[in-house]
Amino acid sequence: MIEQNSFKWRHFQADIILLCVRWYLRYALSYRDLEEMMLERGLHVDHTTIYRWVQRYEPELEKRCRPHLKACNDSWKVDETYIKVRNVWMYLYRAVDSDGNTREFLLSPMRDAESAKRFFVKVLASTARSVSQACPVAEQVAPPTTPTDTTIITSPPRVINVDKNAAYPKAIAELKATEVLPQHVELRQVKYLNNLIEQDHRFIKRLTKPGMGFFSFETAWRTVQGFEVMNMLRKGQVQGVNKGDVQGQATLVARLFGVVA
């Protein structure tokens, strides 16, 4: 589907690069684990080289998968989990629907109403944003702004389930006041209703443990993008790949990059 120019001047074949990237994003492995696994295959790949591959192709993978995501329903479950960056806890906002399908995610240094509002706007805009552009890192660290373009709302939620965090009602009220969010959207602050997303956090947390944290916000954001995309693939959210179809996942990733699997 896509030309192989993305791998021009690389010292290894494209299928080997994608294999390392896909395994790192899918399984709880460190870069040194992958270095040893490649050595068993007779390939001498330094762990820092694998790190550069992952940082280079993670955002590209998300961008190319976005057009093929299946539609989600209108019941949102929103929560945040913790990611350590330079020994400081950052907040990963995540939203899934009532079927457990991932809707959107956002890494933020703060856990307040402005961050929550920015996340809700990102979820609302995700279906309207051009699928040909990945979300740049600069957007993650830019100061939050109050949205004014109501045309981004193409599929508003029926209900939003959150925990007892006081920032959520404030963010929802401000979005309704600016008509970014319809008035009929119901906000539920019932903790047990969010058990589904609490369980879904485990996949992301399990993948971050081998690396023992990140050294920069940019590195963390690029890596989280890849974790989330592979989580979507694992759950069968991408068209043409069923849940649990491991070979189908590998074939799709190769096809997205124009590589013969």
Short mmCIF file of C-alpha atoms in Angstrom, two decimals:
data_model
loop_
_atom_site.label_atom_id
_atom_site.label_comp_id
_atom_site.label_asym_id
_atom_site.label_seq_id
_atom_site.Cartn_x
_atom_site.Cartn_y
_atom_site.Cartn_z
CA MET A 1 0.00 0.00 0.00
CA ILE A 2 2.84 2.38 0.79
CA GLU A 3 6.20 2.64 -0.95
CA GLN A 4 9.25 1.16 0.73
CA ASN A 5 11.16 4.45 0.66
CA SER A 6 10.64 4.66 4.44
CA PHE A 7 13.45 2.11 4.79
CA LYS A 8 15.89 3.68 2.35
CA TRP A 9 19.52 3.71 3.56
CA ARG A 10 18.73 1.29 6.39
CA HIS A 11 21.37 -1.41 6.94
CA PHE A 12 18.79 -4.11 7.60
CA GLN A 13 15.89 -5.41 5.56
CA ALA A 14 12.50 -3.79 6.06
CA ASP A 15 10.88 -7.00 7.32
CA ILE A 16 13.52 -7.34 10.07
CA ILE A 17 12.99 -3.72 11.14
CA LEU A 18 9.22 -4.13 11.28
CA LEU A 19 9.59 -7.41 13.18
CA CYS A 20 11.63 -5.71 15.91
CA VAL A 21 9.30 -2.73 16.08
CA ARG A 22 6.19 -4.90 16.21
CA TRP A 23 7.58 -7.25 18.87
CA TYR A 24 8.70 -4.38 21.09
CA LEU A 25 5.27 -2.73 20.88
CA ARG A 26 3.31 -5.94 21.37
CA TYR A 27 5.21 -7.83 24.06
CA ALA A 28 6.83 -6.93 27.37
CA LEU A 29 10.40 -6.83 26.06
CA SER A 30 13.33 -4.51 26.60
CA TYR A 31 15.59 -3.36 23.79
CA ARG A 32 18.35 -5.62 25.13
CA ASP A 33 15.93 -8.57 25.09
CA LEU A 34 15.31 -7.95 21.40
CA GLU A 35 19.04 -7.62 20.77
CA GLU A 36 19.58 -11.12 22.19
CA MET A 37 16.60 -12.55 20.28
CA MET A 38 17.96 -11.21 17.01
CA LEU A 39 21.39 -12.60 17.87
CA GLU A 40 19.82 -16.07 18.13
CA ARG A 41 18.79 -15.58 14.50
CA GLY A 42 22.32 -14.67 13.53
CA LEU A 43 21.62 -10.93 13.29
CA HIS A 44 23.89 -8.53 15.14
CA VAL A 45 21.60 -5.59 15.93
CA ASP A 46 22.55 -3.23 18.74
CA HIS A 47 19.80 -2.34 21.20
CA THR A 48 20.26 1.37 20.48
CA THR A 49 19.61 0.67 16.80
CA ILE A 50 16.34 -1.04 17.70
CA TYR A 51 15.48 1.96 19.87
CA ARG A 52 15.98 4.28 16.89
CA TRP A 53 13.81 2.05 14.71
CA VAL A 54 11.02 2.09 17.28
CA GLN A 55 11.16 5.87 17.67
CA ARG A 56 11.19 6.34 13.89
CA TYR A 57 8.38 3.99 12.91
CA GLU A 58 5.98 4.11 15.88
CA PRO A 59 4.26 7.39 14.87
CA GLU A 60 4.23 6.25 11.25
CA LEU A 61 2.50 3.03 12.25
CA GLU A 62 -0.23 4.93 14.08
CA LYS A 63 -0.76 7.28 11.16
CA ARG A 64 -1.13 4.43 8.69
CA CYS A 65 -3.44 2.39 10.94
CA ARG A 66 -5.86 5.24 11.70
CA PRO A 67 -7.77 5.08 8.37
CA HIS A 68 -8.53 1.39 8.95
CA LEU A 69 -9.95 1.57 12.49
CA LYS A 70 -13.47 0.28 13.03
CA ALA A 71 -16.16 2.60 14.39
CA CYS A 72 -16.71 2.77 18.17
CA ASN A 73 -20.02 3.20 19.98
CA ASP A 74 -21.23 6.32 21.80
CA SER A 75 -20.63 5.18 25.38
CA TRP A 76 -17.24 6.46 26.60
CA LYS A 77 -15.26 5.27 29.59
CA VAL A 78 -12.51 7.75 30.47
CA ASP A 79 -9.71 7.37 32.98
CA GLU A 80 -6.02 8.14 33.40
CA THR A 81 -3.06 6.00 34.35
CA TYR A 82 0.54 6.86 35.22
CA ILE A 83 3.70 6.82 33.11
CA LYS A 84 7.10 7.70 34.60
CA VAL A 85 9.20 10.17 32.58
CA ARG A 86 12.61 11.19 33.98
CA ASN A 87 11.51 9.88 37.40
CA VAL A 88 8.41 12.09 37.31
CA TRP A 89 4.93 10.66 37.00
CA MET A 90 3.02 11.81 33.92
CA TYR A 91 -0.63 11.15 33.21
CA LEU A 92 -1.87 9.06 30.30
CA TYR A 93 -5.50 9.90 29.60
CA ARG A 94 -7.33 7.06 27.85
CA ALA A 95 -10.85 6.47 26.57
CA VAL A 96 -12.55 3.24 25.51
CA ASP A 97 -16.12 2.48 24.51
CA SER A 98 -18.45 0.05 26.27
CA ASP A 99 -17.11 -2.80 24.12
CA GLY A 100 -13.55 -2.13 25.28
CA ASN A 101 -12.38 -0.59 22.01
CA THR A 102 -9.78 2.18 22.40
CA ARG A 103 -11.08 5.57 21.26
CA GLU A 104 -8.18 7.91 22.01
CA PHE A 105 -5.26 8.64 24.35
CA LEU A 106 -3.21 11.63 25.45
CA LEU A 107 -0.06 11.96 27.56
CA SER A 108 -0.08 15.02 29.80
CA PRO A 109 2.29 16.38 32.46
CA MET A 110 -0.69 17.68 34.44
CA ARG A 111 -3.86 16.14 35.88
CA ASP A 112 -6.30 19.01 35.97
CA ALA A 113 -9.41 20.36 34.26
CA GLU A 114 -7.47 21.91 31.37
CA SER A 115 -5.74 18.62 30.60
CA ALA A 116 -9.05 16.75 30.81
CA LYS A 117 -10.69 19.29 28.50
CA ARG A 118 -7.86 19.01 26.01
CA PHE A 119 -8.25 15.25 26.04
CA PHE A 120 -12.00 15.39 25.44
CA VAL A 121 -11.43 17.72 22.48
CA LYS A 122 -8.88 15.26 21.08
CA VAL A 123 -11.36 12.39 21.37
CA LEU A 124 -14.08 14.44 19.68
CA ALA A 125 -11.75 15.52 16.92
CA SER A 126 -10.23 12.08 16.30
CA THR A 127 -12.90 11.05 13.82
CA ALA A 128 -12.77 14.38 11.99
CA ARG A 129 -9.01 14.92 11.95
CA SER A 130 -7.27 14.15 8.66
CA VAL A 131 -6.13 10.54 8.75
CA SER A 132 -3.09 11.47 6.69
CA GLN A 133 -1.45 13.33 9.60
CA ALA A 134 -0.23 11.92 12.87
CA CYS A 135 -0.62 13.93 16.05
CA PRO A 136 2.70 15.81 16.44
CA VAL A 137 4.59 15.80 19.70
CA ALA A 138 4.38 19.58 19.82
CA GLU A 139 0.59 19.31 20.17
CA GLN A 140 1.06 17.25 23.32
CA VAL A 141 3.13 19.88 25.11
CA ALA A 142 1.51 23.02 23.73
CA PRO A 143 -0.49 25.12 26.20
CA PRO A 144 -4.14 24.03 26.19
CA THR A 145 -6.53 26.31 24.38
CA THR A 146 -10.29 26.60 24.44
CA PRO A 147 -11.70 25.11 21.24
CA THR A 148 -14.08 27.22 19.20
CA ASP A 149 -14.63 25.13 16.06
CA THR A 150 -17.81 23.15 16.65
CA THR A 151 -17.52 21.39 13.29
CA ILE A 152 -15.12 18.88 14.80
CA ILE A 153 -17.97 17.09 16.56
CA THR A 154 -18.97 14.39 14.09
CA SER A 155 -19.93 11.65 16.57
CA PRO A 156 -20.67 13.04 20.05
CA PRO A 157 -21.00 10.59 22.93
CA ARG A 158 -24.28 9.63 24.53
CA VAL A 159 -22.71 9.14 27.95
CA ILE A 160 -19.25 9.65 29.46
CA ASN A 161 -18.27 7.47 32.41
CA VAL A 162 -15.50 8.83 34.67
CA ASP A 163 -14.22 8.35 38.20
CA LYS A 164 -14.54 10.79 41.11
CA ASN A 165 -11.82 13.12 39.80
CA ALA A 166 -13.22 16.64 40.27
CA ALA A 167 -11.53 17.85 37.08
CA TYR A 168 -13.92 15.96 34.81
CA PRO A 169 -17.19 17.75 35.70
CA LYS A 170 -15.46 21.11 35.34
CA ALA A 171 -14.02 20.20 31.94
CA ILE A 172 -17.38 18.86 30.69
CA ALA A 173 -19.20 21.98 31.90
CA GLU A 174 -16.75 24.27 30.08
CA LEU A 175 -17.03 22.27 26.86
CA LYS A 176 -20.82 22.43 27.01
CA ALA A 177 -20.69 26.17 27.71
CA THR A 178 -18.62 26.73 24.56
CA GLU A 179 -20.93 24.37 22.59
CA VAL A 180 -18.07 22.04 21.77
CA LEU A 181 -19.95 19.27 23.56
CA PRO A 182 -23.75 18.89 23.15
CA GLN A 183 -25.89 19.62 26.20
CA HIS A 184 -27.55 16.20 26.10
CA VAL A 185 -24.30 14.34 26.88
CA GLU A 186 -24.63 12.59 30.24
CA LEU A 187 -21.73 12.53 32.71
CA ARG A 188 -21.60 9.59 35.10
CA GLN A 189 -19.18 9.61 38.02
CA VAL A 190 -19.57 5.99 39.08
CA LYS A 191 -16.28 4.24 39.75
CA TYR A 192 -17.42 0.63 39.16
CA LEU A 193 -18.63 1.53 35.66
CA ASN A 194 -15.00 2.17 34.73
CA ASN A 195 -13.77 -1.31 35.63
CA LEU A 196 -13.45 -2.04 31.91
CA ILE A 197 -10.90 0.70 31.26
CA GLU A 198 -9.11 -0.03 34.53
CA GLN A 199 -8.51 -3.55 33.24
CA ASP A 200 -7.45 -2.18 29.85
CA HIS A 201 -4.73 -0.08 31.52
CA ARG A 202 -2.92 -3.30 32.42
CA PHE A 203 -1.79 -3.94 28.86
CA ILE A 204 -0.09 -0.54 28.63
CA LYS A 205 1.42 -0.74 32.13
CA ARG A 206 2.82 -4.21 31.45
CA LEU A 207 4.66 -2.92 28.38
CA THR A 208 6.22 0.06 30.16
CA LYS A 209 7.76 -1.99 32.98
CA PRO A 210 10.75 -3.52 31.09
CA GLY A 211 11.98 -0.05 30.11
CA MET A 212 11.75 1.25 33.69
CA GLY A 213 10.54 4.66 32.59
CA PHE A 214 11.36 7.12 29.82
CA PHE A 215 14.05 9.79 29.55
CA SER A 216 12.00 12.45 27.73
CA PHE A 217 8.40 13.39 27.12
CA GLU A 218 8.86 12.99 23.37
CA THR A 219 10.25 9.47 23.71
CA ALA A 220 7.43 8.52 26.05
CA TRP A 221 4.76 9.89 23.71
CA ARG A 222 6.16 8.16 20.63
CA THR A 223 6.40 4.86 22.50
CA VAL A 224 2.90 5.14 23.97
CA GLN A 225 1.51 5.75 20.48
CA GLY A 226 2.95 2.44 19.37
CA PHE A 227 1.72 0.59 22.47
CA GLU A 228 -1.81 1.89 21.91
CA VAL A 229 -1.86 1.01 18.21
CA MET A 230 -0.70 -2.55 18.87
CA ASN A 231 -3.31 -2.76 21.62
CA MET A 232 -5.95 -1.81 19.05
CA LEU A 233 -4.62 -4.47 16.68
CA ARG A 234 -4.68 -7.04 19.48
CA LYS A 235 -8.31 -6.22 20.23
CA GLY A 236 -9.35 -6.54 16.59
CA GLN A 237 -10.14 -2.86 16.06
CA VAL A 238 -8.46 -2.66 12.66
CA GLN A 239 -10.47 -3.71 9.62
CA GLY A 240 -9.46 -7.03 8.14
CA VAL A 241 -7.79 -8.34 11.32
CA ASN A 242 -9.75 -10.32 13.89
CA LYS A 243 -9.01 -10.43 17.59
CA GLY A 244 -6.26 -12.95 18.29
CA ASP A 245 -5.19 -13.18 14.63
CA VAL A 246 -1.44 -12.83 15.22
CA GLN A 247 -0.47 -13.65 11.64
CA GLY A 248 -3.06 -11.18 10.38
CA GLN A 249 -1.52 -8.46 12.56
CA ALA A 250 1.94 -9.10 11.15
CA THR A 251 0.63 -9.17 7.59
CA LEU A 252 -1.28 -5.90 8.02
CA VAL A 253 1.72 -4.04 9.46
CA ALA A 254 3.90 -5.26 6.59
CA ARG A 255 1.25 -4.30 4.04
CA LEU A 256 0.85 -0.81 5.50
CA PHE A 257 4.56 -0.21 4.91
CA GLY A 258 4.59 -1.80 1.47
CA VAL A 259 6.64 -4.80 2.62
CA VAL A 260 5.94 -8.33 1.41
CA ALA A 261 5.17 -10.34 4.54
#
